[in-house]
Amino acid sequence: ENFVEYLKQNLLTPREQTAIRVDEWVYGPGVPSNAPVVQSERIARARAQAEQFVWGRPPSELETEEWGTQEWLLFFRALPKLTASQMADLDREFDLTQSGNSEILFAWLMKALESGYTPADEALETFLTSMGRRKFLEPLYKELAKTPAGLERAREIYSRARPTYHPVSQQTIDEVLGWKEEKAAA
């Protein structure tokens, strides 16, 4: 309240207060209606490349030369479920299954699971047995657990990886997989 009072008395004219909608910004829910809309050319280009790929543009012709992690993540999020052939084309061109960037590899592995791209299976297992970050583990295990065969595979990988995970990650993945301590002893 002190800040708003000071703002209104010392920094803004009544006209500016009305134009800015101070009370909406400070006390209103969500994003105010007059919030600036940020337009990013890089975001637009990454999404456009995803659309072009879906429409048949070969990966070798995609404009990815100066992409950083965020562009790759936007690209993956903009893609629908892909065919095995499309996944193989992307992997062959960009060597995504072997990415050394955990963020990119995670997004690629999520896309691989969604699309049933089995050439990424070994990389998935390596990632799950060497990565301890819950932000990566939970979504991957959830995606695996969507099918009976995937759940079985997830539990097999988890039985080996669980001892290396932080207790908070263990608790989360235990819930995702319906894991009981007896299973570890069995």
PDB file of C-alpha atoms in Angstrom:
ATOM      1  CA  GLU A   1       0.000   0.000   0.000  1.00  0.00           C
ATOM      2  CA  ASN A   2       2.871   2.387   0.812  1.00  0.00           C
ATOM      3  CA  PHE A   3       4.405   1.866  -2.610  1.00  0.00           C
ATOM      4  CA  VAL A   4       1.106   2.420  -4.432  1.00  0.00           C
ATOM      5  CA  GLU A   5       0.411   5.535  -2.381  1.00  0.00           C
ATOM      6  CA  TYR A   6       3.887   6.911  -3.100  1.00  0.00           C
ATOM      7  CA  LEU A   7       3.535   6.053  -6.784  1.00  0.00           C
ATOM      8  CA  LYS A   8       0.218   7.854  -7.080  1.00  0.00           C
ATOM      9  CA  GLN A   9       1.277  10.910  -5.067  1.00  0.00           C
ATOM     10  CA  ASN A  10       4.815  11.426  -6.361  1.00  0.00           C
ATOM     11  CA  LEU A  11       5.464   9.627  -9.628  1.00  0.00           C
ATOM     12  CA  LEU A  12       2.328   9.487 -11.740  1.00  0.00           C
ATOM     13  CA  THR A  13      -0.222  12.069 -12.762  1.00  0.00           C
ATOM     14  CA  PRO A  14      -3.893  11.078 -12.470  1.00  0.00           C
ATOM     15  CA  ARG A  15      -3.969  10.663 -16.248  1.00  0.00           C
ATOM     16  CA  GLU A  16      -0.922   8.319 -16.155  1.00  0.00           C
ATOM     17  CA  GLN A  17      -2.499   6.349 -13.302  1.00  0.00           C
ATOM     18  CA  THR A  18      -5.597   5.781 -15.424  1.00  0.00           C
ATOM     19  CA  ALA A  19      -3.602   4.907 -18.545  1.00  0.00           C
ATOM     20  CA  ILE A  20      -1.292   2.510 -16.696  1.00  0.00           C
ATOM     21  CA  ARG A  21      -4.107   0.973 -14.602  1.00  0.00           C
ATOM     22  CA  VAL A  22      -1.994   0.809 -11.450  1.00  0.00           C
ATOM     23  CA  ASP A  23      -4.635  -0.980  -9.388  1.00  0.00           C
ATOM     24  CA  GLU A  24      -5.080  -3.677 -12.057  1.00  0.00           C
ATOM     25  CA  TRP A  25      -1.313  -4.280 -12.084  1.00  0.00           C
ATOM     26  CA  VAL A  26      -0.939  -4.381  -8.318  1.00  0.00           C
ATOM     27  CA  TYR A  27      -4.173  -5.962  -7.142  1.00  0.00           C
ATOM     28  CA  GLY A  28      -5.747  -7.645 -10.153  1.00  0.00           C
ATOM     29  CA  PRO A  29      -5.557 -11.362 -10.935  1.00  0.00           C
ATOM     30  CA  GLY A  30      -3.442 -12.686 -13.777  1.00  0.00           C
ATOM     31  CA  VAL A  31      -1.690 -10.576 -16.367  1.00  0.00           C
ATOM     32  CA  PRO A  32      -3.190  -7.097 -16.783  1.00  0.00           C
ATOM     33  CA  SER A  33      -5.050  -6.414 -19.999  1.00  0.00           C
ATOM     34  CA  ASN A  34      -2.585  -3.703 -21.000  1.00  0.00           C
ATOM     35  CA  ALA A  35       0.544  -5.812 -20.521  1.00  0.00           C
ATOM     36  CA  PRO A  36       2.920  -5.552 -23.455  1.00  0.00           C
ATOM     37  CA  VAL A  37       2.960  -8.536 -25.789  1.00  0.00           C
ATOM     38  CA  VAL A  38       6.500  -9.638 -26.474  1.00  0.00           C
ATOM     39  CA  GLN A  39       7.215 -10.803 -29.993  1.00  0.00           C
ATOM     40  CA  SER A  40      10.361 -12.834 -30.526  1.00  0.00           C
ATOM     41  CA  GLU A  41      11.690 -13.424 -34.009  1.00  0.00           C
ATOM     42  CA  ARG A  42      13.743 -16.366 -32.749  1.00  0.00           C
ATOM     43  CA  ILE A  43      10.668 -18.055 -31.272  1.00  0.00           C
ATOM     44  CA  ALA A  44       8.708 -17.442 -34.452  1.00  0.00           C
ATOM     45  CA  ARG A  45      11.531 -18.870 -36.598  1.00  0.00           C
ATOM     46  CA  ALA A  46      11.862 -22.014 -34.450  1.00  0.00           C
ATOM     47  CA  ARG A  47       8.124 -22.652 -34.648  1.00  0.00           C
ATOM     48  CA  ALA A  48       8.148 -21.974 -38.389  1.00  0.00           C
ATOM     49  CA  GLN A  49      10.939 -24.514 -38.866  1.00  0.00           C
ATOM     50  CA  ALA A  50       8.869 -27.119 -36.996  1.00  0.00           C
ATOM     51  CA  GLU A  51       5.897 -26.388 -39.223  1.00  0.00           C
ATOM     52  CA  GLN A  52       8.030 -26.617 -42.357  1.00  0.00           C
ATOM     53  CA  PHE A  53       9.467 -29.941 -41.225  1.00  0.00           C
ATOM     54  CA  VAL A  54       5.987 -31.340 -40.604  1.00  0.00           C
ATOM     55  CA  TRP A  55       4.992 -30.234 -44.093  1.00  0.00           C
ATOM     56  CA  GLY A  56       7.893 -32.150 -45.619  1.00  0.00           C
ATOM     57  CA  ARG A  57      10.955 -29.920 -45.580  1.00  0.00           C
ATOM     58  CA  PRO A  58      14.023 -32.144 -45.101  1.00  0.00           C
ATOM     59  CA  PRO A  59      15.999 -31.625 -41.885  1.00  0.00           C
ATOM     60  CA  SER A  60      19.080 -30.694 -43.924  1.00  0.00           C
ATOM     61  CA  GLU A  61      17.182 -27.649 -45.192  1.00  0.00           C
ATOM     62  CA  LEU A  62      15.997 -26.434 -41.790  1.00  0.00           C
ATOM     63  CA  GLU A  63      17.602 -23.205 -40.615  1.00  0.00           C
ATOM     64  CA  THR A  64      19.075 -24.271 -37.264  1.00  0.00           C
ATOM     65  CA  GLU A  65      22.685 -23.083 -37.541  1.00  0.00           C
ATOM     66  CA  GLU A  66      22.548 -20.466 -34.788  1.00  0.00           C
ATOM     67  CA  TRP A  67      20.065 -22.198 -32.520  1.00  0.00           C
ATOM     68  CA  GLY A  68      20.636 -22.409 -28.821  1.00  0.00           C
ATOM     69  CA  THR A  69      18.905 -24.650 -26.337  1.00  0.00           C
ATOM     70  CA  GLN A  70      15.710 -22.608 -26.222  1.00  0.00           C
ATOM     71  CA  GLU A  71      15.149 -22.738 -29.975  1.00  0.00           C
ATOM     72  CA  TRP A  72      15.536 -26.530 -29.952  1.00  0.00           C
ATOM     73  CA  LEU A  73      13.068 -26.832 -27.081  1.00  0.00           C
ATOM     74  CA  LEU A  74      10.553 -24.632 -28.880  1.00  0.00           C
ATOM     75  CA  PHE A  75      11.046 -26.671 -32.036  1.00  0.00           C
ATOM     76  CA  PHE A  76      10.320 -29.960 -30.229  1.00  0.00           C
ATOM     77  CA  ARG A  77       7.279 -28.522 -28.438  1.00  0.00           C
ATOM     78  CA  ALA A  78       5.872 -27.270 -31.735  1.00  0.00           C
ATOM     79  CA  LEU A  79       6.093 -30.701 -33.347  1.00  0.00           C
ATOM     80  CA  PRO A  80       3.150 -33.085 -33.302  1.00  0.00           C
ATOM     81  CA  LYS A  81       3.638 -36.814 -32.774  1.00  0.00           C
ATOM     82  CA  LEU A  82       6.103 -37.816 -35.477  1.00  0.00           C
ATOM     83  CA  THR A  83       6.535 -40.970 -37.481  1.00  0.00           C
ATOM     84  CA  ALA A  84       9.552 -43.220 -36.995  1.00  0.00           C
ATOM     85  CA  SER A  85      10.831 -42.031 -40.364  1.00  0.00           C
ATOM     86  CA  GLN A  86      10.576 -38.360 -39.383  1.00  0.00           C
ATOM     87  CA  MET A  87      12.318 -39.067 -36.080  1.00  0.00           C
ATOM     88  CA  ALA A  88      15.099 -40.949 -37.872  1.00  0.00           C
ATOM     89  CA  ASP A  89      15.543 -38.083 -40.343  1.00  0.00           C
ATOM     90  CA  LEU A  90      15.923 -35.546 -37.526  1.00  0.00           C
ATOM     91  CA  ASP A  91      18.253 -37.824 -35.582  1.00  0.00           C
ATOM     92  CA  ARG A  92      20.423 -38.538 -38.601  1.00  0.00           C
ATOM     93  CA  GLU A  93      20.779 -34.839 -39.416  1.00  0.00           C
ATOM     94  CA  PHE A  94      21.247 -33.449 -35.889  1.00  0.00           C
ATOM     95  CA  ASP A  95      22.479 -36.483 -33.884  1.00  0.00           C
ATOM     96  CA  LEU A  96      19.872 -35.697 -31.222  1.00  0.00           C
ATOM     97  CA  THR A  97      19.996 -39.087 -29.512  1.00  0.00           C
ATOM     98  CA  GLN A  98      23.637 -38.365 -28.685  1.00  0.00           C
ATOM     99  CA  SER A  99      23.140 -34.758 -27.553  1.00  0.00           C
ATOM    100  CA  GLY A 100      25.394 -33.707 -24.703  1.00  0.00           C
ATOM    101  CA  ASN A 101      22.909 -31.022 -23.647  1.00  0.00           C
ATOM    102  CA  SER A 102      20.586 -32.439 -20.961  1.00  0.00           C
ATOM    103  CA  GLU A 103      17.712 -30.088 -21.811  1.00  0.00           C
ATOM    104  CA  ILE A 104      17.811 -30.934 -25.507  1.00  0.00           C
ATOM    105  CA  LEU A 105      18.305 -34.645 -24.863  1.00  0.00           C
ATOM    106  CA  PHE A 106      15.391 -34.705 -22.414  1.00  0.00           C
ATOM    107  CA  ALA A 107      13.060 -33.000 -24.916  1.00  0.00           C
ATOM    108  CA  TRP A 108      14.232 -35.362 -27.652  1.00  0.00           C
ATOM    109  CA  LEU A 109      13.702 -38.429 -25.457  1.00  0.00           C
ATOM    110  CA  MET A 110      10.190 -37.237 -24.593  1.00  0.00           C
ATOM    111  CA  LYS A 111       9.481 -36.890 -28.307  1.00  0.00           C
ATOM    112  CA  ALA A 112      11.044 -40.332 -28.914  1.00  0.00           C
ATOM    113  CA  LEU A 113       8.784 -41.950 -26.304  1.00  0.00           C
ATOM    114  CA  GLU A 114       5.721 -40.168 -27.664  1.00  0.00           C
ATOM    115  CA  SER A 115       6.558 -41.245 -31.206  1.00  0.00           C
ATOM    116  CA  GLY A 116       7.730 -44.787 -30.409  1.00  0.00           C
ATOM    117  CA  TYR A 117      11.218 -44.087 -31.735  1.00  0.00           C
ATOM    118  CA  THR A 118      13.111 -47.148 -30.460  1.00  0.00           C
ATOM    119  CA  PRO A 119      16.613 -46.161 -31.665  1.00  0.00           C
ATOM    120  CA  ALA A 120      16.643 -43.742 -28.702  1.00  0.00           C
ATOM    121  CA  ASP A 121      15.953 -46.533 -26.165  1.00  0.00           C
ATOM    122  CA  GLU A 122      19.580 -46.989 -25.138  1.00  0.00           C
ATOM    123  CA  ALA A 123      20.066 -43.233 -24.708  1.00  0.00           C
ATOM    124  CA  LEU A 124      16.880 -43.116 -22.616  1.00  0.00           C
ATOM    125  CA  GLU A 125      18.137 -45.841 -20.319  1.00  0.00           C
ATOM    126  CA  THR A 126      21.530 -44.163 -19.981  1.00  0.00           C
ATOM    127  CA  PHE A 127      19.853 -40.842 -19.224  1.00  0.00           C
ATOM    128  CA  LEU A 128      17.563 -42.351 -16.590  1.00  0.00           C
ATOM    129  CA  THR A 129      20.422 -44.194 -14.895  1.00  0.00           C
ATOM    130  CA  SER A 130      22.815 -41.238 -14.907  1.00  0.00           C
ATOM    131  CA  MET A 131      20.538 -38.244 -14.381  1.00  0.00           C
ATOM    132  CA  GLY A 132      19.097 -37.430 -10.985  1.00  0.00           C
ATOM    133  CA  ARG A 133      17.085 -34.284 -11.692  1.00  0.00           C
ATOM    134  CA  ARG A 134      13.436 -34.852 -10.914  1.00  0.00           C
ATOM    135  CA  LYS A 135      12.355 -32.308 -13.533  1.00  0.00           C
ATOM    136  CA  PHE A 136      13.686 -34.753 -16.141  1.00  0.00           C
ATOM    137  CA  LEU A 137      12.953 -38.050 -14.419  1.00  0.00           C
ATOM    138  CA  GLU A 138       9.292 -37.604 -13.576  1.00  0.00           C
ATOM    139  CA  PRO A 139       8.027 -36.755 -17.091  1.00  0.00           C
ATOM    140  CA  LEU A 140      10.074 -39.540 -18.692  1.00  0.00           C
ATOM    141  CA  TYR A 141       8.869 -42.171 -16.241  1.00  0.00           C
ATOM    142  CA  LYS A 142       5.279 -40.919 -16.594  1.00  0.00           C
ATOM    143  CA  GLU A 143       5.511 -41.226 -20.359  1.00  0.00           C
ATOM    144  CA  LEU A 144       6.994 -44.710 -20.087  1.00  0.00           C
ATOM    145  CA  ALA A 145       4.295 -45.787 -17.621  1.00  0.00           C
ATOM    146  CA  LYS A 146       1.452 -45.017 -20.053  1.00  0.00           C
ATOM    147  CA  THR A 147       1.514 -48.556 -21.445  1.00  0.00           C
ATOM    148  CA  PRO A 148       1.888 -51.921 -19.686  1.00  0.00           C
ATOM    149  CA  ALA A 149       5.096 -52.693 -21.607  1.00  0.00           C
ATOM    150  CA  GLY A 150       6.448 -49.221 -20.898  1.00  0.00           C
ATOM    151  CA  LEU A 151       5.613 -49.534 -17.209  1.00  0.00           C
ATOM    152  CA  GLU A 152       7.454 -52.852 -17.034  1.00  0.00           C
ATOM    153  CA  ARG A 153      10.482 -51.315 -18.752  1.00  0.00           C
ATOM    154  CA  ALA A 154      10.347 -48.261 -16.483  1.00  0.00           C
ATOM    155  CA  ARG A 155      10.316 -50.430 -13.373  1.00  0.00           C
ATOM    156  CA  GLU A 156      13.253 -52.469 -14.666  1.00  0.00           C
ATOM    157  CA  ILE A 157      15.327 -49.340 -15.315  1.00  0.00           C
ATOM    158  CA  TYR A 158      14.200 -47.802 -12.031  1.00  0.00           C
ATOM    159  CA  SER A 159      15.232 -50.856 -10.025  1.00  0.00           C
ATOM    160  CA  ARG A 160      18.817 -50.144 -11.085  1.00  0.00           C
ATOM    161  CA  ALA A 161      18.672 -46.361 -10.992  1.00  0.00           C
ATOM    162  CA  ARG A 162      16.689 -45.849  -7.779  1.00  0.00           C
ATOM    163  CA  PRO A 163      19.649 -46.204  -5.368  1.00  0.00           C
ATOM    164  CA  THR A 164      21.414 -43.307  -7.124  1.00  0.00           C
ATOM    165  CA  TYR A 165      18.442 -40.906  -6.928  1.00  0.00           C
ATOM    166  CA  HIS A 166      17.879 -38.300  -4.248  1.00  0.00           C
ATOM    167  CA  PRO A 167      15.192 -39.374  -1.734  1.00  0.00           C
ATOM    168  CA  VAL A 168      12.808 -36.704  -3.050  1.00  0.00           C
ATOM    169  CA  SER A 169      13.182 -38.062  -6.579  1.00  0.00           C
ATOM    170  CA  GLN A 170      12.759 -41.609  -5.253  1.00  0.00           C
ATOM    171  CA  GLN A 171       9.509 -40.659  -3.558  1.00  0.00           C
ATOM    172  CA  THR A 172       8.173 -39.017  -6.722  1.00  0.00           C
ATOM    173  CA  ILE A 173       9.094 -41.892  -9.017  1.00  0.00           C
ATOM    174  CA  ASP A 174       7.887 -44.476  -6.464  1.00  0.00           C
ATOM    175  CA  GLU A 175       4.450 -42.855  -6.779  1.00  0.00           C
ATOM    176  CA  VAL A 176       4.609 -42.662 -10.580  1.00  0.00           C
ATOM    177  CA  LEU A 177       5.502 -46.348 -10.903  1.00  0.00           C
ATOM    178  CA  GLY A 178       3.540 -47.711  -7.945  1.00  0.00           C
ATOM    179  CA  TRP A 179       6.863 -48.819  -6.471  1.00  0.00           C
ATOM    180  CA  LYS A 180       6.947 -50.618  -3.134  1.00  0.00           C
ATOM    181  CA  GLU A 181      10.076 -51.306  -1.134  1.00  0.00           C
ATOM    182  CA  GLU A 182       9.298 -55.030  -1.324  1.00  0.00           C
ATOM    183  CA  LYS A 183       9.862 -54.826  -5.087  1.00  0.00           C
ATOM    184  CA  ALA A 184      13.437 -53.817  -4.486  1.00  0.00           C
ATOM    185  CA  ALA A 185      13.981 -56.914  -2.337  1.00  0.00           C
ATOM    186  CA  ALA A 186      12.124 -59.232  -4.733  1.00  0.00           C
TER     187      ALA A 186
END
